[in-house]
PDB file of C-alpha atoms in Angstrom:
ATOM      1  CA  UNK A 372       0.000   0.000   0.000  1.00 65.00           C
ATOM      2  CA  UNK A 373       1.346   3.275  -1.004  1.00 66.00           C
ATOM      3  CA  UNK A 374       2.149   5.093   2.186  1.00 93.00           C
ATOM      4  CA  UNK A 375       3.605   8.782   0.187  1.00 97.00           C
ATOM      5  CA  UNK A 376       1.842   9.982  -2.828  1.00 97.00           C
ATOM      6  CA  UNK A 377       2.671  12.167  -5.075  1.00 97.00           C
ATOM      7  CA  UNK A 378       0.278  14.014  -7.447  1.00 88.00           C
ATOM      8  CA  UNK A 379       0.593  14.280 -10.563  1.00 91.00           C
ATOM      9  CA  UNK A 380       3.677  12.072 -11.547  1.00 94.00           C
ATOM     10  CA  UNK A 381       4.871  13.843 -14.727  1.00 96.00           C
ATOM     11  CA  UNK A 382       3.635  18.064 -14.430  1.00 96.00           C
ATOM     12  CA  UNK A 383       4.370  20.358 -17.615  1.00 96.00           C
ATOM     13  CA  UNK A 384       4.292  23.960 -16.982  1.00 95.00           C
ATOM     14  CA  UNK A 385       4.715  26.840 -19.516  1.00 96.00           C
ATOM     15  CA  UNK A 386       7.883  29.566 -18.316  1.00 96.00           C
ATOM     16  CA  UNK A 387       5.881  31.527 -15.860  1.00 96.00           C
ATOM     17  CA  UNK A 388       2.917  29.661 -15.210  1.00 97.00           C
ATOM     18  CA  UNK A 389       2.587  28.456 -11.988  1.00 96.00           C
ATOM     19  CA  UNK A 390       1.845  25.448 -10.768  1.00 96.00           C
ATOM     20  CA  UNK A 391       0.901  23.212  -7.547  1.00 96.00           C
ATOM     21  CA  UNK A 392       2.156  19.802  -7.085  1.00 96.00           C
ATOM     22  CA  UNK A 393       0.867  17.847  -4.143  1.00 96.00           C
ATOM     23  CA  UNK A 394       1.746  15.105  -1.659  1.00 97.00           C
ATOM     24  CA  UNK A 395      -0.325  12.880   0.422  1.00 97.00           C
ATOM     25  CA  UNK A 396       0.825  10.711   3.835  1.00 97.00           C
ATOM     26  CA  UNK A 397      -1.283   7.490   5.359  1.00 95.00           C
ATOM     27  CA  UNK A 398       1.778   7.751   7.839  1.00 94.00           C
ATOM     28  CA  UNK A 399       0.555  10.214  10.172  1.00 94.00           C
ATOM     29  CA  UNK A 400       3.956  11.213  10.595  1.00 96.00           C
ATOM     30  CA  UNK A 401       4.278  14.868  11.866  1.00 96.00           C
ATOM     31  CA  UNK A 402       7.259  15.947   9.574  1.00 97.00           C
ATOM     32  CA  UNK A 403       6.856  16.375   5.795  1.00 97.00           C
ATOM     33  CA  UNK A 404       9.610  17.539   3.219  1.00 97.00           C
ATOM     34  CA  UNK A 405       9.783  18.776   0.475  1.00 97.00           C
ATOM     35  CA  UNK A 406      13.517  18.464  -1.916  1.00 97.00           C
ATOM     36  CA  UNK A 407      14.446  19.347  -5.397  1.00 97.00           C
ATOM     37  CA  UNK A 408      16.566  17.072  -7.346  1.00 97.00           C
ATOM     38  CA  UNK A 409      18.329  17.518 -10.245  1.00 95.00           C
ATOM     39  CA  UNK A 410      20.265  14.683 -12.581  1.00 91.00           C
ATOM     40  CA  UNK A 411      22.977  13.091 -10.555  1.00 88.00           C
ATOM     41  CA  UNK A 412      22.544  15.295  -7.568  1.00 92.00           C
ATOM     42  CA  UNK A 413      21.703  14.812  -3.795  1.00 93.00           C
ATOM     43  CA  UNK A 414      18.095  15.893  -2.705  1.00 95.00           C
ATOM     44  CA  UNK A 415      18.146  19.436  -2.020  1.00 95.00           C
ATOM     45  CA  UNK A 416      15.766  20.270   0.676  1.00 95.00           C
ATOM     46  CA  UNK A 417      13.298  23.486   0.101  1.00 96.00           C
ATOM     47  CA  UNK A 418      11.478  23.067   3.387  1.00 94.00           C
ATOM     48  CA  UNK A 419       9.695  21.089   6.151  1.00 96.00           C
ATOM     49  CA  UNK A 420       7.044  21.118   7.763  1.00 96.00           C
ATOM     50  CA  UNK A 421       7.035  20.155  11.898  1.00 95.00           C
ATOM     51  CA  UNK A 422       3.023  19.700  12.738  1.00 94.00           C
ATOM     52  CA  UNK A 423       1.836  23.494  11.750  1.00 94.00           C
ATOM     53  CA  UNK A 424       5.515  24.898  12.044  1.00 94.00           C
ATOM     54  CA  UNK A 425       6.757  25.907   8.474  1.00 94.00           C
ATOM     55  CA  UNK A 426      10.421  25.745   8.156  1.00 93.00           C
ATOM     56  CA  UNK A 427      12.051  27.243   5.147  1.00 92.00           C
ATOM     57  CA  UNK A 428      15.949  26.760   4.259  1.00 90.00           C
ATOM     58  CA  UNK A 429      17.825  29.993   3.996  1.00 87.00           C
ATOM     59  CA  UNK A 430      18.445  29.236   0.025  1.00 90.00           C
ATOM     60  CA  UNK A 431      14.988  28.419  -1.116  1.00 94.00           C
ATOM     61  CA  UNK A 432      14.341  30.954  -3.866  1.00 94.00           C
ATOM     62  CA  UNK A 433      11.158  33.151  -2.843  1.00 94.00           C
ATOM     63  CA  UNK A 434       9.749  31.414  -6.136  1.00 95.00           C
ATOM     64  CA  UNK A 435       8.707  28.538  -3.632  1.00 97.00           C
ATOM     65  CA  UNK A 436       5.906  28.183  -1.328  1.00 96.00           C
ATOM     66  CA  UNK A 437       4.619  25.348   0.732  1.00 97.00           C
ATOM     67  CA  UNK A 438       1.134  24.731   2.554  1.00 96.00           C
ATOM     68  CA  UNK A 439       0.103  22.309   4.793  1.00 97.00           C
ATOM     69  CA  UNK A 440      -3.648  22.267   5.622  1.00 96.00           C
ATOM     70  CA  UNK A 441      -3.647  19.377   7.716  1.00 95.00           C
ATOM     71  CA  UNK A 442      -1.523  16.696   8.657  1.00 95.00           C
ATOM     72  CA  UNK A 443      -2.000  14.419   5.543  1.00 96.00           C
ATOM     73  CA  UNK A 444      -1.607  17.025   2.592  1.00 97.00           C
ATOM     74  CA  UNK A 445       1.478  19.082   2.085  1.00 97.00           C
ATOM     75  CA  UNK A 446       1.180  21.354  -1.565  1.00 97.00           C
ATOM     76  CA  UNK A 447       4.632  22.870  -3.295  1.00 97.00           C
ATOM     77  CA  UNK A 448       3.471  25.752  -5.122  1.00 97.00           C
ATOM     78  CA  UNK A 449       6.137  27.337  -7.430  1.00 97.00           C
ATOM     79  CA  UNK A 450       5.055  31.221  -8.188  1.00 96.00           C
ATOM     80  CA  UNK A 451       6.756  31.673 -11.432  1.00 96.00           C
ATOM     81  CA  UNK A 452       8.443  28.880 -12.566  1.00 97.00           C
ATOM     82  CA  UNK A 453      11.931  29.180 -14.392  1.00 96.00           C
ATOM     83  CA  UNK A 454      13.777  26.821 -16.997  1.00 95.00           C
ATOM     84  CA  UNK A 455      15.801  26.294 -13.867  1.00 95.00           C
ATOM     85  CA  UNK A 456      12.847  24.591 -12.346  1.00 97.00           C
ATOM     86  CA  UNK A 457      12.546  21.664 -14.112  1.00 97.00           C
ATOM     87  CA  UNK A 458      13.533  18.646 -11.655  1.00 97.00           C
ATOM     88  CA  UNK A 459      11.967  15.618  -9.535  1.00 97.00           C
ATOM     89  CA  UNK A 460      10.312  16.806  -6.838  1.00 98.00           C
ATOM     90  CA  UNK A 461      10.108  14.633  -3.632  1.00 98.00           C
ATOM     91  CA  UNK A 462       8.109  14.729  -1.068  1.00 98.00           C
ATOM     92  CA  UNK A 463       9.137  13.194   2.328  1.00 98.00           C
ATOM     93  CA  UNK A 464       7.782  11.901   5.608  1.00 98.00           C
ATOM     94  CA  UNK A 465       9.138  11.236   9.163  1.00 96.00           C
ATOM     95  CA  UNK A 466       7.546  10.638  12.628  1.00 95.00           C
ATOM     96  CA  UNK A 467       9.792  13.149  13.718  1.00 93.00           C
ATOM     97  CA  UNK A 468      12.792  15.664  12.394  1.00 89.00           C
ATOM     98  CA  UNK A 469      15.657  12.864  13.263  1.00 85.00           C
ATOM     99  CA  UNK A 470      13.984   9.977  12.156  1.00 92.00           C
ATOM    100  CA  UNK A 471      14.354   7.990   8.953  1.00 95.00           C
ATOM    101  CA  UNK A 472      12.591   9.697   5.920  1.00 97.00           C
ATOM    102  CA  UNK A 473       9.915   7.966   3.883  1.00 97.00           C
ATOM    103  CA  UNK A 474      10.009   9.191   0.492  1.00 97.00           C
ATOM    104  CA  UNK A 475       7.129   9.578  -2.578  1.00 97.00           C
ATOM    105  CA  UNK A 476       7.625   8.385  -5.992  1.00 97.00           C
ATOM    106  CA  UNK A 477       8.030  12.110  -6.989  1.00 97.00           C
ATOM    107  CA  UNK A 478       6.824  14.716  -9.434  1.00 97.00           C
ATOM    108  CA  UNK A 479       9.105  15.225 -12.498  1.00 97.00           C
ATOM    109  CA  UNK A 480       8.144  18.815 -13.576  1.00 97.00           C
ATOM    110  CA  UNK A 481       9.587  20.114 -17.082  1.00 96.00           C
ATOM    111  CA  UNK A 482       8.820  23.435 -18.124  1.00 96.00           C
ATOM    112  CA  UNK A 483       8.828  24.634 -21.485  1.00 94.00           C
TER     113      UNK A 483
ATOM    114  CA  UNK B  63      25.678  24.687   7.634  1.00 59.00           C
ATOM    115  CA  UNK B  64      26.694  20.987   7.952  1.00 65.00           C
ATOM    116  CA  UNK B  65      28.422  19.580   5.455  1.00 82.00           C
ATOM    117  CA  UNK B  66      28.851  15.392   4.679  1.00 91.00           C
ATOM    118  CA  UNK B  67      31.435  14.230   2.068  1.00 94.00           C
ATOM    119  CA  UNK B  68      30.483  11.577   0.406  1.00 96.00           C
ATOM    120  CA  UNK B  69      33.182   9.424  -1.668  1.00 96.00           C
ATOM    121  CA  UNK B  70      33.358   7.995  -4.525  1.00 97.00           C
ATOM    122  CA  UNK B  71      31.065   9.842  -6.764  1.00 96.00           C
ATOM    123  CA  UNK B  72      30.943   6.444  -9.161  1.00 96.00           C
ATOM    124  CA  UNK B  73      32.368   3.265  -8.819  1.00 97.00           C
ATOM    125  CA  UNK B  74      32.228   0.703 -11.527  1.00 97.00           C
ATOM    126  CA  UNK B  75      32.469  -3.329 -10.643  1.00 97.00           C
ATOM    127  CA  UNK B  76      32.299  -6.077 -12.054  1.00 97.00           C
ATOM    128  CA  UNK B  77      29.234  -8.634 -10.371  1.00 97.00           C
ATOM    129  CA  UNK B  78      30.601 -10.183  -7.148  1.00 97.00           C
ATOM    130  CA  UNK B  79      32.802  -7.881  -6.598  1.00 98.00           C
ATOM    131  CA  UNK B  80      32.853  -5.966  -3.392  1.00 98.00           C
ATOM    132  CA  UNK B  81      31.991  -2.123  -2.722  1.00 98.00           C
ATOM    133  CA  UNK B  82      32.576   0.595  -0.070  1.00 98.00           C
ATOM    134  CA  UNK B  83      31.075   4.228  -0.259  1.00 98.00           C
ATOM    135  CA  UNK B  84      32.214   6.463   2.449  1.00 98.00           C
ATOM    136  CA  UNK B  85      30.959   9.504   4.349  1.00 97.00           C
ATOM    137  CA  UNK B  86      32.866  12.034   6.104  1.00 96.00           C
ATOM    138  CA  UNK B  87      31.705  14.999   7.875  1.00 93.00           C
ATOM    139  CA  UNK B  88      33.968  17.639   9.581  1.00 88.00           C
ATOM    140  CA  UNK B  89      31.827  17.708  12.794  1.00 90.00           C
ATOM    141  CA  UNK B  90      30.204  15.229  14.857  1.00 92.00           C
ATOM    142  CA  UNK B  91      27.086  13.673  13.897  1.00 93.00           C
ATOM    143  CA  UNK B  92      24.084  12.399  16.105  1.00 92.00           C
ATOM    144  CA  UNK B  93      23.254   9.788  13.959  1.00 93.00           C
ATOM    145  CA  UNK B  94      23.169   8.953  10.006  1.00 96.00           C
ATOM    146  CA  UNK B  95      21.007   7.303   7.766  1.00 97.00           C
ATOM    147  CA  UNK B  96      21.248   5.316   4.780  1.00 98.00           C
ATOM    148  CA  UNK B  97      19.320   5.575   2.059  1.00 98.00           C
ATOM    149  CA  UNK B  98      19.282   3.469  -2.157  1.00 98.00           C
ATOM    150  CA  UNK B  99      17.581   5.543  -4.986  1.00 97.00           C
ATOM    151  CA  UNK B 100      17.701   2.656  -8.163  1.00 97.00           C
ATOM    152  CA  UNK B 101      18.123   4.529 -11.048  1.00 94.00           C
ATOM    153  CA  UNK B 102      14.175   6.387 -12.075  1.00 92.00           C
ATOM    154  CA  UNK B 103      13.288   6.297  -8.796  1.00 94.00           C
ATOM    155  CA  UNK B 104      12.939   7.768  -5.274  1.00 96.00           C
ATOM    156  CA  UNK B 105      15.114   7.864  -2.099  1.00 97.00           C
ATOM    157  CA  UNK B 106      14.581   4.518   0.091  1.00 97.00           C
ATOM    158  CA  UNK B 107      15.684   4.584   3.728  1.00 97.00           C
ATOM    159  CA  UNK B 108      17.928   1.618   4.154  1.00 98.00           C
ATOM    160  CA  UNK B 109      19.461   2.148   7.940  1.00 98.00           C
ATOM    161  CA  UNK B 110      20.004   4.194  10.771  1.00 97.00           C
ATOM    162  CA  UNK B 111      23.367   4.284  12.770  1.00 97.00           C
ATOM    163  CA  UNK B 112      23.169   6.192  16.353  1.00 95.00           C
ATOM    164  CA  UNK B 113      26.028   4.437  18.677  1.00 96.00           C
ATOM    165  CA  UNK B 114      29.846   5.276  18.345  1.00 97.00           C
ATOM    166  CA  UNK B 115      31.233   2.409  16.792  1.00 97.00           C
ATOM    167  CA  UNK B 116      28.239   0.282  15.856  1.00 97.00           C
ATOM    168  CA  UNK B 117      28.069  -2.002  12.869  1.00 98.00           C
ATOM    169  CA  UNK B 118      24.633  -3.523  11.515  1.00 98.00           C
ATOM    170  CA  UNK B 119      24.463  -5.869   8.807  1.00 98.00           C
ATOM    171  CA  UNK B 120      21.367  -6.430   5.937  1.00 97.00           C
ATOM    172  CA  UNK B 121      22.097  -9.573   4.212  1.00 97.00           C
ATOM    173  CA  UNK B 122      25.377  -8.756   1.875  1.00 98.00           C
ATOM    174  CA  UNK B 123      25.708  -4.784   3.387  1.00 98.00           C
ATOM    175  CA  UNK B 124      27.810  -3.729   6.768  1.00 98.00           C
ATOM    176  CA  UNK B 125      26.905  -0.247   7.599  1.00 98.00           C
ATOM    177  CA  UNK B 126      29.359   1.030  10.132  1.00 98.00           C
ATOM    178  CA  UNK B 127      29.621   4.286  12.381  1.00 98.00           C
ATOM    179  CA  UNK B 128      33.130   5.525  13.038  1.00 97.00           C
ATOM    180  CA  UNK B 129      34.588   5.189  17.004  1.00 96.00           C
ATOM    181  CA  UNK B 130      34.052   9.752  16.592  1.00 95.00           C
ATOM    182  CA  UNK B 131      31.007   9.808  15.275  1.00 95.00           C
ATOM    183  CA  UNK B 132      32.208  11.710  12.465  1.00 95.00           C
ATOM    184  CA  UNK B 133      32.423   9.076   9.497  1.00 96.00           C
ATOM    185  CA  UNK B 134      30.164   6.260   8.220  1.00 98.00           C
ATOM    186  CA  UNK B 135      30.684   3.423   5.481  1.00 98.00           C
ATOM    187  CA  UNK B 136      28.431   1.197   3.304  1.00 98.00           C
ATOM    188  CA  UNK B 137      30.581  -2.048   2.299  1.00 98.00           C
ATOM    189  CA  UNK B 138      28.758  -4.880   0.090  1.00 98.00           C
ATOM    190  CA  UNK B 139      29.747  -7.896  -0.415  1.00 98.00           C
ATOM    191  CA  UNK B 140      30.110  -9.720  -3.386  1.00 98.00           C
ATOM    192  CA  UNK B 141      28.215  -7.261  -5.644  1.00 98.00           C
ATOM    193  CA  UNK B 142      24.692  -8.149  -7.858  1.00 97.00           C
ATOM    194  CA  UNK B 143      23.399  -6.084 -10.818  1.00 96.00           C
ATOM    195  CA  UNK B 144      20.171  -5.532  -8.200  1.00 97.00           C
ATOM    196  CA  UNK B 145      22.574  -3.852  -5.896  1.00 98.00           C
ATOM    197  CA  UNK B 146      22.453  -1.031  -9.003  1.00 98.00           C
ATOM    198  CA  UNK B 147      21.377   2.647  -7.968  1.00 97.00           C
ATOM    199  CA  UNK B 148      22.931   5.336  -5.262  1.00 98.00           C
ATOM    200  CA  UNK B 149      23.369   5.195  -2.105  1.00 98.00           C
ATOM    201  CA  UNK B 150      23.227   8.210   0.087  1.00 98.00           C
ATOM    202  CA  UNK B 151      24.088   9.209   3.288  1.00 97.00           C
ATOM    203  CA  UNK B 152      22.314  11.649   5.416  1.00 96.00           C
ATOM    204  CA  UNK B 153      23.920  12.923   8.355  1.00 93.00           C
ATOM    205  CA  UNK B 154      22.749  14.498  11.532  1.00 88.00           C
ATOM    206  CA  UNK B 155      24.863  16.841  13.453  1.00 81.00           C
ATOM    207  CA  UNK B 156      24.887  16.940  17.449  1.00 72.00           C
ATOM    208  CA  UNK B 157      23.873  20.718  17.329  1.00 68.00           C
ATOM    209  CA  UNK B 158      21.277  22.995  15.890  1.00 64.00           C
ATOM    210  CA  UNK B 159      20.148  21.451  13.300  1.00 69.00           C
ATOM    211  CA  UNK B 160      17.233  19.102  13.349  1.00 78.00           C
ATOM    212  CA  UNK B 161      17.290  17.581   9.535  1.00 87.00           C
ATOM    213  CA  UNK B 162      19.792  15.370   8.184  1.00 90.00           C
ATOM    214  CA  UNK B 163      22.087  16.522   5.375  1.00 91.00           C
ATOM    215  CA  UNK B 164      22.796  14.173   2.169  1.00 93.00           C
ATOM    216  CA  UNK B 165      25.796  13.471   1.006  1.00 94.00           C
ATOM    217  CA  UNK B 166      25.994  13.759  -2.647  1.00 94.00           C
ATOM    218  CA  UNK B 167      25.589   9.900  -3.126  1.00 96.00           C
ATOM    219  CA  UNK B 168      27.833   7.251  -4.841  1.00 98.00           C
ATOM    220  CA  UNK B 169      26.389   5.536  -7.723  1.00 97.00           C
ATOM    221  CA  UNK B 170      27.240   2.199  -7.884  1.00 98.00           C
ATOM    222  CA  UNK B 171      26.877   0.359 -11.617  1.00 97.00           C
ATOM    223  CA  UNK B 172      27.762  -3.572 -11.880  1.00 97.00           C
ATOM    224  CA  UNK B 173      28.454  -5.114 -15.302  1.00 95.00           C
ATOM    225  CA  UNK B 174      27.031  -8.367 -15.311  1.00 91.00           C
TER     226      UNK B 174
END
């Protein structure tokens, strides 16, 4: 049973349109993440969620915005998107902010 | 922010053959995790290493924790094409930060 989910699978986006990805937990796990990865990089993480408490990393471009309107959904809405953008987009799930991560099958977002 | 080294970036073997990725970090870690991404896919948590010193074993892979706390390794043994993808390490350090950090990963490719 799929435990992350990750809506849609493949997104295409026109240069400036924006555009909402989404993730859904049957974890109840408290933390959710959300990374960018690029070909043959590590995950880069945008931002996390703890419960309610949004938690931004000092290098996420302002072009990135995260809600969380309860503990099962967590949306990754990028503003404007850039050429730049296009990547997998994982979303991520732990019981708590040291424990192991359970990761989606990812969005791969191109954008034309 | 912290920072994990991961080494080597690729490493090419032939099938039974064995293979060692290691992590360094310059500080102290609370714990690190393991985690394979095969190659179109996502991040899968593999292990969790909290104890100075400890070694755990899954089947053909030794996961070990240095005596400082500030290095890990991945060693398999006697190499399959499954064992394909890249492994990451994520590394916690003992202050401030709550999340993990990856290490850039080591992709691993066995020729049959």
């Amino acid at each position: 049973d799929a435990m992350v989910i990750q809506n849609p699978r493949y997104q295409v986006t026109q240069f400036g349109k924006p555009v909402t990805l989404s993730c859904s937990q049957t974890l109840n796990h408290n933390v959710m993440y959300w990374y960018q990865q690029k070909s043959s990089q590590a995950p880069k993480l945008l931002f996390h969620y703890y419960d309610k408490d949004f938690n931004n990393e000092a290098d996420t471009p302002d072009n990135f915005q995260s809600r969380r309107p309860n503990t099962s959904f967590c949306f990754l809405d990028i503003r404007s998107p850039g050429l730049g953008d296009a990547a997998m987009y994982l979303c991520a799930t732990s019981r708590d902010r040291a424990e192991p991560q359970y990761f989606g099958p990812g969005t791969r977002l191109l954008v034309l | 922010g912290q920072q994990v080294m991961q080494i080597p970036q690729y490493q090419h073997v032939q099938e039974g053959e064995d293979f060692t990725t290691y992590c360094n970090s310059s500080t102290t870690l609370s714990n690190i995790q393991w985690y394979k991404q095969r190659p179109g896919g996502h991040p899968v948590f593999l292990i969790q290493l909290v104890k100075s010193g400890e070694v755990k074993k899954q089947k053909r892979l030794t996961f070990q924790f240095g005596e400082a706390k500030k290095n890990s390794s991945l060693h398999i043994t006697a190499t399959q094409t499954t064992d394909v993808g890249t492994y990451f390490c994520a590394g916690r350090g003992s202050g401030g930060s709550y999340i993990p950090t990856f290490g850039r990963g080591t992709s691993l490719i066995v020729h049959p």
